[in-house]
Coordinates of N, CA and C and ligand atoms in Angstrom, one line a residue:
M1 N -141.3 -161.4 -100.2 CA -141.3 -159.9 -100.4 C -142.7 -159.4 -100.7
I2 N -143.1 -158.4 -100.1 CA -144.4 -157.8 -100.3 C -144.6 -157.2 -101.6
P3 N -145.8 -157.2 -102.2 CA -146.0 -156.6 -103.6 C -145.5 -155.1 -103.7
E4 N -145.7 -154.3 -102.6 CA -145.2 -152.9 -102.7 C -143.7 -152.9 -102.9
D5 N -143.0 -153.8 -102.3 CA -141.5 -153.8 -102.4 C -141.1 -154.3 -103.9
E6 N -141.9 -155.2 -104.4 CA -141.6 -155.7 -105.7 C -141.7 -154.6 -106.7
A7 N -142.7 -153.7 -106.5 CA -142.9 -152.6 -107.4 C -141.8 -151.5 -107.2
R8 N -141.6 -151.3 -105.9 CA -140.6 -150.2 -105.6 C -139.2 -150.5 -106.1
Y9 N -138.8 -151.7 -106.0 CA -137.4 -152.1 -106.3 C -137.3 -152.8 -107.6
S10 N -138.3 -152.7 -108.5 CA -138.4 -153.6 -109.7 C -137.2 -153.2 -110.6
R11 N -136.8 -152.0 -110.7 CA -135.8 -151.6 -111.7 C -134.4 -152.2 -111.3
Q12 N -134.1 -152.2 -110.1 CA -132.8 -152.8 -109.7 C -132.9 -154.3 -109.6
M13 N -134.1 -154.9 -109.3 CA -134.2 -156.4 -109.3 C -134.1 -157.0 -110.7
K14 N -134.2 -156.2 -111.7 CA -134.1 -156.7 -113.1 C -132.6 -157.0 -113.4
L15 N -131.7 -156.4 -112.6 CA -130.3 -156.5 -112.9 C -129.8 -157.9 -112.4
A16 N -129.0 -158.5 -113.3 CA -128.6 -159.9 -113.0 C -127.7 -159.9 -111.7
C17 N -127.0 -158.8 -111.4 CA -126.1 -158.8 -110.3 C -126.9 -158.6 -109.0
I18 N -128.2 -158.2 -109.1 CA -129.0 -158.0 -107.9 C -130.1 -159.1 -107.8
G19 N -131.1 -159.0 -108.7 CA -132.2 -160.0 -108.7 C -133.0 -160.0 -107.4
E20 N -133.9 -160.9 -107.2 CA -134.8 -160.9 -106.0 C -133.9 -161.3 -104.8
E21 N -133.0 -162.2 -105.0 CA -132.2 -162.7 -103.9 C -131.3 -161.5 -103.4
G22 N -130.7 -160.8 -104.3 CA -129.9 -159.6 -103.9 C -130.7 -158.6 -103.1
Q23 N -131.9 -158.3 -103.7 CA -132.8 -157.3 -103.1 C -133.2 -157.7 -101.6
Q24 N -133.4 -159.0 -101.5 CA -133.7 -159.5 -100.1 C -132.5 -159.3 -99.2
K25 N -131.3 -159.5 -99.7 CA -130.1 -159.2 -98.8 C -130.1 -157.7 -98.5
I26 N -130.4 -156.9 -99.4 CA -130.4 -155.4 -99.1 C -131.4 -155.1 -98.1
L27 N -132.6 -155.7 -98.2 CA -133.7 -155.4 -97.3 C -133.3 -155.9 -95.9
D28 N -132.5 -157.0 -95.8 CA -132.2 -157.6 -94.5 C -130.9 -157.0 -93.9
S29 N -130.3 -155.9 -94.5 CA -129.0 -155.5 -94.1 C -129.0 -154.2 -93.2
N30 N -128.0 -154.1 -92.4 CA -127.8 -152.9 -91.6 C -126.5 -152.2 -92.0
A31 N -126.6 -151.0 -92.5 CA -125.4 -150.3 -92.9 C -125.1 -149.2 -91.9
L32 N -123.8 -149.2 -91.4 CA -123.4 -148.1 -90.5 C -122.7 -147.1 -91.3
V33 N -123.2 -145.8 -91.3 CA -122.7 -144.7 -92.0 C -122.1 -143.7 -91.0
I34 N -120.8 -143.6 -91.0 CA -120.1 -142.7 -90.1 C -119.8 -141.4 -90.7
G35 N -120.6 -140.4 -90.2 CA -120.5 -139.0 -90.8 C -121.7 -138.7 -91.7
M36 N -122.4 -137.7 -91.4 CA -123.6 -137.3 -92.2 C -123.3 -135.9 -92.8
G37 N -122.1 -135.9 -93.5 CA -121.7 -134.7 -94.2 C -121.9 -134.9 -95.7
G38 N -120.8 -134.4 -96.4 CA -120.9 -134.4 -97.9 C -120.9 -135.8 -98.5
L39 N -120.1 -136.7 -97.9 CA -120.1 -138.1 -98.3 C -121.3 -138.9 -97.8
G40 N -121.6 -138.7 -96.5 CA -122.7 -139.5 -95.9 C -124.0 -139.1 -96.5
S41 N -124.2 -137.9 -97.0 CA -125.5 -137.5 -97.5 C -126.0 -138.4 -98.7
P42 N -125.2 -138.4 -99.8 CA -125.6 -139.3 -100.9 C -125.6 -140.7 -100.6
S43 N -124.6 -141.1 -99.7 CA -124.5 -142.6 -99.4 C -125.8 -143.0 -98.7
A44 N -126.2 -142.3 -97.7 CA -127.4 -142.7 -96.9 C -128.6 -142.6 -97.8
L45 N -128.7 -141.5 -98.6 CA -129.9 -141.4 -99.4 C -130.1 -142.5 -100.4
Y46 N -129.0 -142.9 -101.1 CA -129.1 -144.0 -102.1 C -129.3 -145.3 -101.4
L47 N -128.8 -145.5 -100.3 CA -129.0 -146.8 -99.6 C -130.5 -146.9 -99.1
A48 N -131.0 -145.8 -98.6 CA -132.4 -145.8 -98.2 C -133.3 -146.0 -99.4
A49 N -133.0 -145.3 -100.5 CA -133.8 -145.5 -101.7 C -133.7 -146.9 -102.2
A50 N -132.6 -147.6 -102.1 CA -132.4 -148.9 -102.6 C -133.1 -150.0 -101.7
G51 N -133.6 -149.5 -100.5 CA -134.3 -150.5 -99.6 C -133.5 -151.1 -98.5
I52 N -132.4 -150.5 -98.2 CA -131.6 -151.0 -97.1 C -132.5 -151.1 -95.8
G53 N -132.4 -152.3 -95.1 CA -133.4 -152.5 -94.0 C -133.2 -151.5 -92.9
K54 N -131.9 -151.3 -92.6 CA -131.6 -150.4 -91.4 C -130.3 -149.6 -91.8
L55 N -130.4 -148.3 -91.4 CA -129.3 -147.4 -91.5 C -128.9 -146.9 -90.1
T56 N -127.7 -147.2 -89.7 CA -127.2 -146.6 -88.4 C -126.3 -145.4 -88.8
I57 N -126.8 -144.2 -88.4 CA -126.1 -143.0 -88.9 C -125.4 -142.4 -87.6
C58 N -124.2 -141.9 -87.8 CA -123.5 -141.4 -86.7 C -122.8 -140.1 -87.0
D59 N -123.1 -139.1 -86.2 CA -122.5 -137.8 -86.3 C -122.9 -137.0 -85.1
F60 N -121.9 -136.1 -84.6 CA -122.3 -135.4 -83.4 C -122.3 -133.9 -83.7
D61 N -122.2 -133.5 -85.0 CA -122.2 -132.1 -85.4 C -123.6 -131.6 -85.6
V62 N -123.8 -130.3 -85.6 CA -125.1 -129.7 -86.0 C -124.9 -129.1 -87.4
V63 N -126.1 -128.9 -88.1 CA -126.1 -128.4 -89.5 C -125.7 -126.9 -89.4
E64 N -124.8 -126.6 -90.3 CA -124.4 -125.1 -90.4 C -124.7 -124.7 -91.9
T65 N -124.9 -123.4 -92.0 CA -125.2 -122.8 -93.3 C -124.2 -123.2 -94.4
S66 N -122.9 -123.3 -93.9 CA -121.8 -123.6 -94.9 C -121.8 -125.0 -95.3
N67 N -122.6 -125.9 -94.7 CA -122.7 -127.3 -95.1 C -123.7 -127.5 -96.3
L68 N -124.6 -126.6 -96.4 CA -125.7 -126.9 -97.3 C -125.3 -126.9 -98.8
Q69 N -124.2 -126.3 -99.2 CA -123.7 -126.3 -100.5 C -123.3 -127.7 -101.0
R70 N -123.1 -128.7 -100.1 CA -122.7 -130.0 -100.5 C -123.4 -131.2 -99.7
Q71 N -123.9 -130.9 -98.6 CA -124.5 -131.9 -97.7 C -126.0 -132.0 -98.0
V72 N -126.3 -132.6 -99.1 CA -127.7 -132.5 -99.7 C -128.8 -133.2 -98.9
I73 N -128.4 -133.9 -97.8 CA -129.5 -134.6 -97.0 C -130.1 -133.5 -96.1
H74 N -129.4 -132.4 -95.9 CA -129.9 -131.4 -94.9 C -130.6 -130.3 -95.7
R75 N -131.6 -129.6 -95.0 CA -132.4 -128.6 -95.6 C -132.1 -127.2 -94.8
Q76 N -132.5 -126.2 -95.5 CA -132.3 -124.8 -94.9 C -132.9 -124.8 -93.5
D77 N -134.1 -125.4 -93.3 CA -134.7 -125.2 -92.0 C -134.1 -126.2 -91.0
S78 N -133.1 -126.9 -91.3 CA -132.4 -127.8 -90.4 C -131.1 -127.1 -89.8
V79 N -130.8 -125.9 -90.2 CA -129.6 -125.3 -89.7 C -129.8 -125.1 -88.1
G80 N -128.8 -125.6 -87.4 CA -128.8 -125.5 -86.0 C -129.2 -126.8 -85.3
E81 N -129.8 -127.7 -86.2 CA -130.3 -129.0 -85.7 C -129.1 -130.1 -85.7
L82 N -129.2 -131.1 -84.9 CA -128.2 -132.2 -85.0 C -128.3 -132.8 -86.4
K83 N -127.1 -133.1 -87.0 CA -127.1 -133.6 -88.4 C -127.9 -135.0 -88.5
V84 N -127.7 -135.8 -87.4 CA -128.4 -137.1 -87.5 C -129.9 -137.0 -87.4
N85 N -130.4 -136.0 -86.7 CA -131.9 -135.8 -86.7 C -132.4 -135.2 -88.0
S86 N -131.6 -134.3 -88.5 CA -132.0 -133.7 -89.8 C -132.0 -134.8 -90.9
A87 N -130.9 -135.6 -90.9 CA -130.8 -136.7 -91.9 C -131.9 -137.7 -91.8
R88 N -132.2 -138.1 -90.5 CA -133.3 -139.1 -90.3 C -134.6 -138.6 -90.9
K89 N -134.9 -137.3 -90.7 CA -136.2 -136.8 -91.3 C -136.2 -137.0 -92.8
T90 N -135.1 -136.6 -93.4 CA -135.1 -136.7 -94.9 C -135.1 -138.2 -95.3
L91 N -134.4 -139.0 -94.6 CA -134.4 -140.5 -95.0 C -135.7 -141.1 -94.8
Q92 N -136.4 -140.7 -93.7 CA -137.7 -141.4 -93.5 C -138.8 -140.8 -94.4
S93 N -138.6 -139.6 -94.9 CA -139.6 -139.1 -95.9 C -139.3 -139.7 -97.3
L94 N -138.1 -140.1 -97.5 CA -137.8 -140.8 -98.8 C -138.3 -142.3 -98.7
N95 N -138.0 -143.0 -97.6 CA -138.4 -144.4 -97.5 C -138.7 -144.7 -96.1
P96 N -140.0 -144.7 -95.7 CA -140.5 -144.9 -94.4 C -140.2 -146.3 -93.9
D97 N -139.9 -147.3 -94.8 CA -139.6 -148.7 -94.4 C -138.2 -148.8 -93.9
C98 N -137.4 -147.9 -94.2 CA -136.0 -148.0 -93.7 C -135.9 -147.5 -92.3
Q99 N -135.4 -148.4 -91.4 CA -135.3 -148.1 -90.0 C -134.0 -147.3 -89.8
V100 N -134.1 -146.1 -89.2 CA -132.9 -145.3 -89.0 C -132.6 -145.1 -87.5
E101 N -131.4 -145.6 -87.2 CA -130.9 -145.4 -85.8 C -129.9 -144.3 -85.8
A102 N -130.2 -143.2 -85.0 CA -129.3 -142.0 -85.0 C -128.4 -142.0 -83.8
I103 N -127.1 -141.9 -84.0 CA -126.2 -141.8 -82.9 C -125.6 -140.4 -82.9
D104 N -125.8 -139.7 -81.8 CA -125.5 -138.2 -81.9 C -124.3 -137.9 -81.0
H105 N -123.5 -138.9 -80.7 CA -122.3 -138.6 -79.9 C -121.1 -139.4 -80.5
E106 N -119.9 -139.0 -80.1 CA -118.7 -139.6 -80.7 C -118.6 -141.0 -80.0
L107 N -118.5 -142.1 -80.8 CA -118.4 -143.4 -80.3 C -117.1 -143.7 -79.7
D108 N -117.1 -144.2 -78.5 CA -115.8 -144.6 -77.9 C -115.4 -146.0 -78.5
D109 N -114.2 -146.5 -78.2 CA -113.7 -147.6 -78.8 C -114.6 -148.8 -78.8
E110 N -115.2 -149.0 -77.6 CA -116.1 -150.2 -77.3 C -117.4 -150.1 -78.1
E111 N -118.0 -148.9 -78.1 CA -119.2 -148.7 -78.9 C -119.0 -148.9 -80.4
L112 N -117.8 -148.3 -80.8 CA -117.5 -148.4 -82.2 C -117.4 -149.9 -82.6
R113 N -116.8 -150.7 -81.8 CA -116.6 -152.1 -82.1 C -118.0 -152.8 -82.1
Q114 N -118.8 -152.5 -81.1 CA -120.2 -153.1 -81.1 C -121.0 -152.7 -82.3
Q115 N -120.9 -151.5 -82.7 CA -121.7 -151.1 -83.9 C -121.2 -151.7 -85.2
I116 N -119.9 -151.8 -85.3 CA -119.3 -152.4 -86.5 C -119.5 -153.9 -86.5
S117 N -119.6 -154.6 -85.4 CA -119.9 -156.0 -85.3 C -121.4 -156.2 -85.7
A118 N -122.2 -155.3 -85.4 CA -123.6 -155.4 -85.7 C -124.0 -155.0 -87.1
A119 N -123.1 -154.4 -87.8 CA -123.3 -154.0 -89.2 C -122.9 -155.0 -90.2
N120 N -123.7 -155.0 -91.3 CA -123.3 -155.8 -92.5 C -122.3 -155.1 -93.4
I121 N -122.3 -153.8 -93.3 CA -121.3 -153.0 -94.1 C -121.1 -151.7 -93.4
V122 N -119.9 -151.1 -93.5 CA -119.6 -149.8 -92.9 C -119.2 -148.9 -94.0
L123 N -119.7 -147.7 -94.0 CA -119.3 -146.6 -94.9 C -118.6 -145.5 -94.1
D124 N -117.3 -145.3 -94.4 CA -116.6 -144.3 -93.7 C -116.7 -143.0 -94.5
C125 N -117.5 -142.1 -93.9 CA -117.8 -140.8 -94.5 C -117.3 -139.7 -93.6
C126 N -116.3 -140.0 -92.8 CA -115.9 -139.0 -91.8 C -114.8 -138.1 -92.5
D127 N -114.2 -137.2 -91.7 CA -113.3 -136.1 -92.3 C -112.0 -136.1 -91.6
N128 N -111.6 -137.2 -90.8 CA -110.3 -137.1 -90.2 C -109.7 -138.5 -90.1
F129 N -108.3 -138.5 -90.1 CA -107.6 -139.8 -90.2 C -107.7 -140.6 -88.9
Q130 N -107.8 -139.9 -87.8 CA -107.9 -140.7 -86.6 C -109.1 -141.6 -86.6
T131 N -110.2 -141.1 -87.0 CA -111.5 -141.9 -87.0 C -111.3 -142.9 -88.1
R132 N -110.8 -142.5 -89.3 CA -110.6 -143.5 -90.4 C -109.8 -144.7 -90.0
F133 N -108.7 -144.5 -89.3 CA -107.9 -145.6 -88.8 C -108.6 -146.5 -87.8
A134 N -109.3 -145.8 -86.9 CA -110.0 -146.6 -85.8 C -111.1 -147.4 -86.4
V135 N -111.9 -146.9 -87.4 CA -112.9 -147.6 -88.1 C -112.4 -148.8 -88.9
N136 N -111.3 -148.5 -89.6 CA -110.6 -149.6 -90.3 C -110.2 -150.7 -89.5
R137 N -109.6 -150.4 -88.3 CA -109.1 -151.4 -87.4 C -110.2 -152.3 -86.9
A138 N -111.3 -151.6 -86.5 CA -112.5 -152.4 -86.0 C -113.1 -153.2 -87.1
C139 N -113.1 -152.7 -88.3 CA -113.7 -153.5 -89.4 C -112.9 -154.7 -89.7
V140 N -111.6 -154.6 -89.7 CA -110.7 -155.8 -89.9 C -110.9 -156.8 -88.8
D141 N -110.9 -156.3 -87.6 CA -111.1 -157.3 -86.4 C -112.5 -158.0 -86.5
A142 N -113.5 -157.3 -86.9 CA -114.9 -157.9 -86.9 C -115.2 -158.5 -88.3
K143 N -114.2 -158.4 -89.2 CA -114.4 -158.9 -90.6 C -115.7 -158.3 -91.2
T144 N -115.9 -157.0 -91.0 CA -117.0 -156.3 -91.6 C -116.5 -155.5 -92.8
P145 N -117.1 -155.7 -94.0 CA -116.6 -154.9 -95.1 C -116.7 -153.4 -94.9
L146 N -115.8 -152.6 -95.5 CA -115.7 -151.2 -95.3 C -115.5 -150.5 -96.6
V147 N -116.3 -149.4 -96.8 CA -116.1 -148.6 -98.0 C -115.6 -147.2 -97.5
S148 N -114.4 -146.9 -97.9 CA -113.8 -145.6 -97.4 C -113.7 -144.7 -98.6
A149 N -114.1 -143.4 -98.4 CA -113.9 -142.4 -99.4 C -113.5 -141.1 -98.8
A150 N -113.0 -140.2 -99.6 CA -112.6 -138.9 -99.2 C -112.7 -137.9 -100.4
A151 N -112.9 -136.7 -100.1 CA -112.9 -135.7 -101.2 C -112.5 -134.3 -100.6
I152 N -111.7 -133.6 -101.4 CA -111.3 -132.3 -101.1 C -111.1 -131.5 -102.4
R153 N -111.3 -130.2 -102.4 CA -111.2 -129.4 -103.6 C -112.0 -130.1 -104.7
L154 N -111.4 -130.5 -105.8 CA -112.2 -131.2 -106.9 C -111.6 -132.6 -107.0
E155 N -111.1 -133.1 -105.9 CA -110.5 -134.4 -106.0 C -111.1 -135.4 -105.0
G156 N -111.2 -136.7 -105.5 CA -111.8 -137.7 -104.6 C -111.1 -139.0 -104.7
Q157 N -111.2 -139.9 -103.7 CA -110.7 -141.2 -103.8 C -111.7 -142.2 -103.0
I158 N -111.6 -143.4 -103.5 CA -112.4 -144.5 -102.8 C -111.7 -145.8 -102.9
I159 N -111.9 -146.6 -101.8 CA -111.4 -147.9 -101.8 C -112.2 -148.7 -100.8
S160 N -112.4 -150.0 -101.1 CA -113.2 -150.9 -100.2 C -112.3 -152.0 -99.7
Y161 N -112.6 -152.3 -98.4 CA -111.9 -153.4 -97.8 C -112.9 -154.6 -97.8
I162 N -112.4 -155.7 -98.4 CA -113.2 -156.9 -98.5 C -112.7 -158.0 -97.6
P163 N -113.3 -158.3 -96.5 CA -112.8 -159.4 -95.6 C -112.7 -160.7 -96.3
D164 N -111.8 -161.6 -95.9 CA -111.6 -162.9 -96.5 C -111.2 -162.8 -97.9
S165 N -110.6 -161.7 -98.3 CA -109.9 -161.6 -99.6 C -108.4 -161.4 -99.4
D166 N -107.7 -161.4 -100.5 CA -106.2 -161.1 -100.3 C -106.0 -159.6 -100.5
G167 N -107.0 -158.8 -100.5 CA -106.9 -157.3 -100.8 C -106.4 -156.6 -99.5
P168 N -106.1 -155.3 -99.7 CA -105.6 -154.5 -98.6 C -106.7 -153.9 -97.8
C169 N -106.3 -153.5 -96.6 CA -107.3 -152.7 -95.7 C -106.9 -151.2 -95.9
Y170 N -107.6 -150.3 -95.3 CA -107.3 -148.9 -95.5 C -106.0 -148.5 -94.9
Q171 N -105.6 -149.2 -93.9 CA -104.3 -148.8 -93.2 C -103.1 -149.3 -94.1
C172 N -103.3 -150.2 -95.0 CA -102.2 -150.6 -95.9 C -101.8 -149.4 -96.8
L173 N -102.6 -148.4 -96.9 CA -102.3 -147.3 -97.8 C -101.4 -146.2 -97.1
Y174 N -101.5 -146.2 -95.7 CA -100.9 -145.1 -95.0 C -100.1 -145.7 -93.8
S175 N -99.1 -145.0 -93.4 CA -98.4 -145.4 -92.2 C -99.3 -145.0 -91.0
D176 N -99.0 -145.6 -89.8 CA -99.9 -145.4 -88.7 C -99.9 -143.9 -88.2
D177 N -98.8 -143.2 -88.4 CA -98.7 -141.9 -87.9 C -99.0 -140.8 -89.0
Y178 N -99.6 -141.3 -90.1 CA -99.9 -140.4 -91.2 C -100.9 -139.4 -90.7
E179 N -100.6 -138.1 -91.0 CA -101.5 -137.0 -90.6 C -101.6 -136.1 -91.8
N180 N -102.8 -135.7 -92.1 CA -103.0 -134.8 -93.2 C -103.8 -133.7 -92.7
A181 N -103.2 -132.5 -92.6 CA -103.9 -131.4 -92.0 C -104.9 -130.7 -93.0
Q182 N -104.9 -131.1 -94.2 CA -105.8 -130.5 -95.2 C -107.2 -130.7 -94.9
T183 N -108.0 -129.6 -94.9 CA -109.4 -129.7 -94.6 C -110.2 -128.9 -95.7
C184 N -111.4 -129.3 -95.8 CA -112.3 -128.6 -96.8 C -112.5 -127.2 -96.4
E185 N -112.5 -126.9 -95.1 CA -112.7 -125.6 -94.6 C -111.6 -124.6 -95.1
V186 N -110.4 -125.1 -95.2 CA -109.2 -124.3 -95.7 C -109.1 -124.4 -97.2
E187 N -109.2 -125.6 -97.7 CA -108.9 -125.9 -99.1 C -110.1 -125.7 -100.0
G188 N -111.3 -125.8 -99.5 CA -112.5 -125.7 -100.3 C -112.8 -127.1 -100.9
V189 N -114.1 -127.2 -101.3 CA -114.5 -128.5 -102.0 C -115.8 -128.1 -102.8
L190 N -115.9 -128.8 -103.9 CA -117.1 -128.6 -104.8 C -118.1 -129.7 -104.5
G191 N -119.4 -129.3 -104.3 CA -120.5 -130.2 -103.9 C -120.6 -131.5 -104.8
P192 N -120.7 -131.3 -106.1 CA -120.8 -132.5 -106.9 C -119.7 -133.5 -106.8
V193 N -118.5 -133.0 -106.5 CA -117.3 -133.9 -106.4 C -117.5 -134.8 -105.2
V194 N -117.8 -134.3 -104.1 CA -118.1 -135.1 -102.9 C -119.3 -136.0 -103.1
G195 N -120.3 -135.4 -103.9 CA -121.5 -136.2 -104.3 C -121.1 -137.5 -105.1
V196 N -120.2 -137.3 -106.0 CA -119.8 -138.4 -106.8 C -119.2 -139.5 -105.9
M197 N -118.3 -139.1 -105.0 CA -117.6 -140.1 -104.2 C -118.6 -140.8 -103.2
G198 N -119.5 -140.0 -102.6 CA -120.5 -140.6 -101.7 C -121.4 -141.5 -102.5
T199 N -121.8 -141.2 -103.7 CA -122.7 -142.0 -104.5 C -122.0 -143.3 -104.8
L200 N -120.7 -143.2 -105.1 CA -119.9 -144.4 -105.4 C -119.8 -145.3 -104.2
Q201 N -119.7 -144.7 -103.0 CA -119.7 -145.5 -101.7 C -121.0 -146.3 -101.6
A202 N -122.1 -145.7 -101.9 CA -123.4 -146.4 -101.9 C -123.4 -147.6 -102.9
L203 N -122.9 -147.3 -104.1 CA -122.8 -148.3 -105.2 C -121.9 -149.5 -104.7
N204 N -120.7 -149.2 -104.2 CA -119.9 -150.3 -103.7 C -120.6 -151.0 -102.6
A205 N -121.2 -150.3 -101.7 CA -121.9 -151.0 -100.6 C -123.0 -152.0 -101.1
L206 N -123.8 -151.6 -102.1 CA -124.8 -152.4 -102.7 C -124.2 -153.6 -103.4
L207 N -123.1 -153.4 -104.0 CA -122.4 -154.5 -104.7 C -121.9 -155.5 -103.7
I208 N -121.3 -155.0 -102.6 CA -120.7 -155.9 -101.6 C -121.8 -156.7 -100.9
L209 N -122.9 -156.0 -100.5 CA -124.0 -156.7 -99.8 C -124.7 -157.8 -100.7
T210 N -124.6 -157.6 -102.0 CA -125.2 -158.6 -102.9 C -124.2 -159.6 -103.4
G211 N -123.0 -159.6 -102.8 CA -122.0 -160.6 -103.1 C -121.1 -160.3 -104.4
N212 N -121.2 -159.1 -104.9 CA -120.4 -158.7 -106.1 C -119.1 -158.0 -105.7
T213 N -118.2 -158.8 -105.1 CA -117.1 -158.2 -104.5 C -115.8 -158.3 -105.3
E214 N -115.7 -159.3 -106.2 CA -114.4 -159.7 -106.8 C -113.8 -158.5 -107.5
Q215 N -114.6 -157.7 -108.2 CA -114.0 -156.6 -108.9 C -113.6 -155.4 -108.1
L216 N -113.9 -155.4 -106.8 CA -113.6 -154.3 -105.9 C -112.3 -154.5 -105.1
V217 N -111.8 -155.7 -105.0 CA -110.7 -156.0 -104.1 C -109.4 -155.2 -104.5
G218 N -108.9 -154.4 -103.6 CA -107.7 -153.7 -103.8 C -107.7 -152.6 -104.9
K219 N -108.9 -152.2 -105.3 CA -109.1 -151.2 -106.3 C -109.2 -149.8 -105.7
L220 N -108.2 -149.0 -105.8 CA -108.2 -147.6 -105.4 C -108.6 -146.7 -106.6
M221 N -109.7 -146.0 -106.5 CA -110.1 -145.1 -107.6 C -109.9 -143.7 -107.2
L222 N -109.2 -142.9 -108.1 CA -108.9 -141.5 -107.8 C -109.6 -140.7 -108.9
F223 N -110.3 -139.7 -108.4 CA -111.1 -138.8 -109.3 C -110.5 -137.4 -109.3
D224 N -110.3 -136.9 -110.5 CA -109.8 -135.5 -110.7 C -111.0 -134.8 -111.4
G225 N -111.8 -134.1 -110.7 CA -113.0 -133.5 -111.2 C -112.7 -132.3 -112.1
L226 N -111.6 -131.6 -111.9 CA -111.3 -130.4 -112.7 C -110.9 -130.9 -114.2
N227 N -110.2 -131.9 -114.3 CA -109.7 -132.4 -115.6 C -110.6 -133.6 -116.1
M228 N -111.6 -133.9 -115.3 CA -112.5 -135.0 -115.6 C -111.8 -136.3 -115.9
Q229 N -110.9 -136.7 -115.0 CA -110.1 -137.9 -115.2 C -110.2 -138.9 -114.0
W230 N -110.2 -140.2 -114.3 CA -110.2 -141.2 -113.3 C -108.9 -141.9 -113.4
Q231 N -108.3 -142.3 -112.3 CA -107.1 -143.1 -112.3 C -107.5 -144.3 -111.4
Q232 N -107.0 -145.5 -111.9 CA -107.3 -146.7 -111.1 C -106.0 -147.4 -110.7
V233 N -105.8 -147.6 -109.4 CA -104.6 -148.2 -109.0 C -104.9 -149.6 -108.3
Q234 N -104.3 -150.6 -108.7 CA -104.5 -151.9 -108.1 C -103.5 -152.1 -107.0
L235 N -104.0 -152.1 -105.7 CA -103.1 -152.2 -104.6 C -103.1 -153.6 -104.0
P236 N -101.9 -154.0 -103.7 CA -101.7 -155.3 -102.9 C -101.9 -155.1 -101.4
R237 N -102.0 -156.1 -100.7 CA -102.0 -156.0 -99.2 C -100.6 -155.7 -98.8
N238 N -100.4 -154.7 -97.9 CA -99.1 -154.4 -97.3 C -98.7 -155.6 -96.4
P239 N -97.6 -156.3 -96.7 CA -97.3 -157.5 -95.9 C -96.9 -157.1 -94.4
V240 N -96.5 -155.8 -94.2 CA -96.2 -155.4 -92.8 C -97.2 -154.5 -92.3
C241 N -98.5 -154.5 -92.8 CA -99.5 -153.6 -92.3 C -99.8 -153.9 -90.8
P242 N -99.8 -152.9 -90.0 CA -99.9 -153.2 -88.5 C -101.4 -153.7 -88.2
V243 N -102.3 -153.5 -89.1 CA -103.7 -153.9 -88.8 C -104.0 -155.2 -89.4
C244 N -103.9 -155.4 -90.8 CA -104.5 -156.6 -91.4 C -103.5 -157.7 -91.5
S245 N -102.2 -157.4 -91.5 CA -101.2 -158.6 -91.6 C -100.9 -159.2 -90.2
A246 N -101.3 -158.5 -89.2 CA -101.0 -159.1 -87.8 C -102.0 -160.2 -87.5
N247 N -103.1 -160.3 -88.3 CA -104.1 -161.4 -88.0 C -103.6 -162.7 -88.6
Ligands
LIG1 ZN1 -103.8 -153.5 -94.0

């Protein structure tokens, strides 16, 4: 590790769960972040700040004025610009050593599988169930760990899929035809709530990349930001899950 990195990452390298070995793993890792909105913003910022070697960011939307209240990676002067280009600028100004690959189109099945196989960790920061299920399935097939989160109104949830554990995958929580029409556009969402969940995604990703996975297996965390309450649910694997039990 070069002396600049030792200084830059000294505070987190002091932690027993990270250390120099863990920091090197972070520096050598590629994180795929799907969605550069309210969850993807803090996720990508904290991973870049922590020294992740490569961020592959994926989004095909442009920045709109109504995004700026919660999507803190984007700036006023980025309105109208592709989110991945806007995000890349901010990430590179934060940490020029982080390599950022920007994907500005919707990934088809084959591309999604390729990107997930090439990643050390996947962060699902998207806003629809169809994508969530496709990402989960590809992660289970490739045995790539996945951190899934969602937020709406003042509520959030997060769960991680840990390959080679007896824990559940994302699909274990929902039936295959599950559809939820609720959107932040209709229901509303408060910026710091989605910020909390995206920040937790980055935390889970750093723990997983450094081998601190045991405490994450099957742990669904639910956040109620209005009443300032956390609920923790320990979920088993669904024995008839169409995705992870078929393997
Ligand atoms: Zn499953």
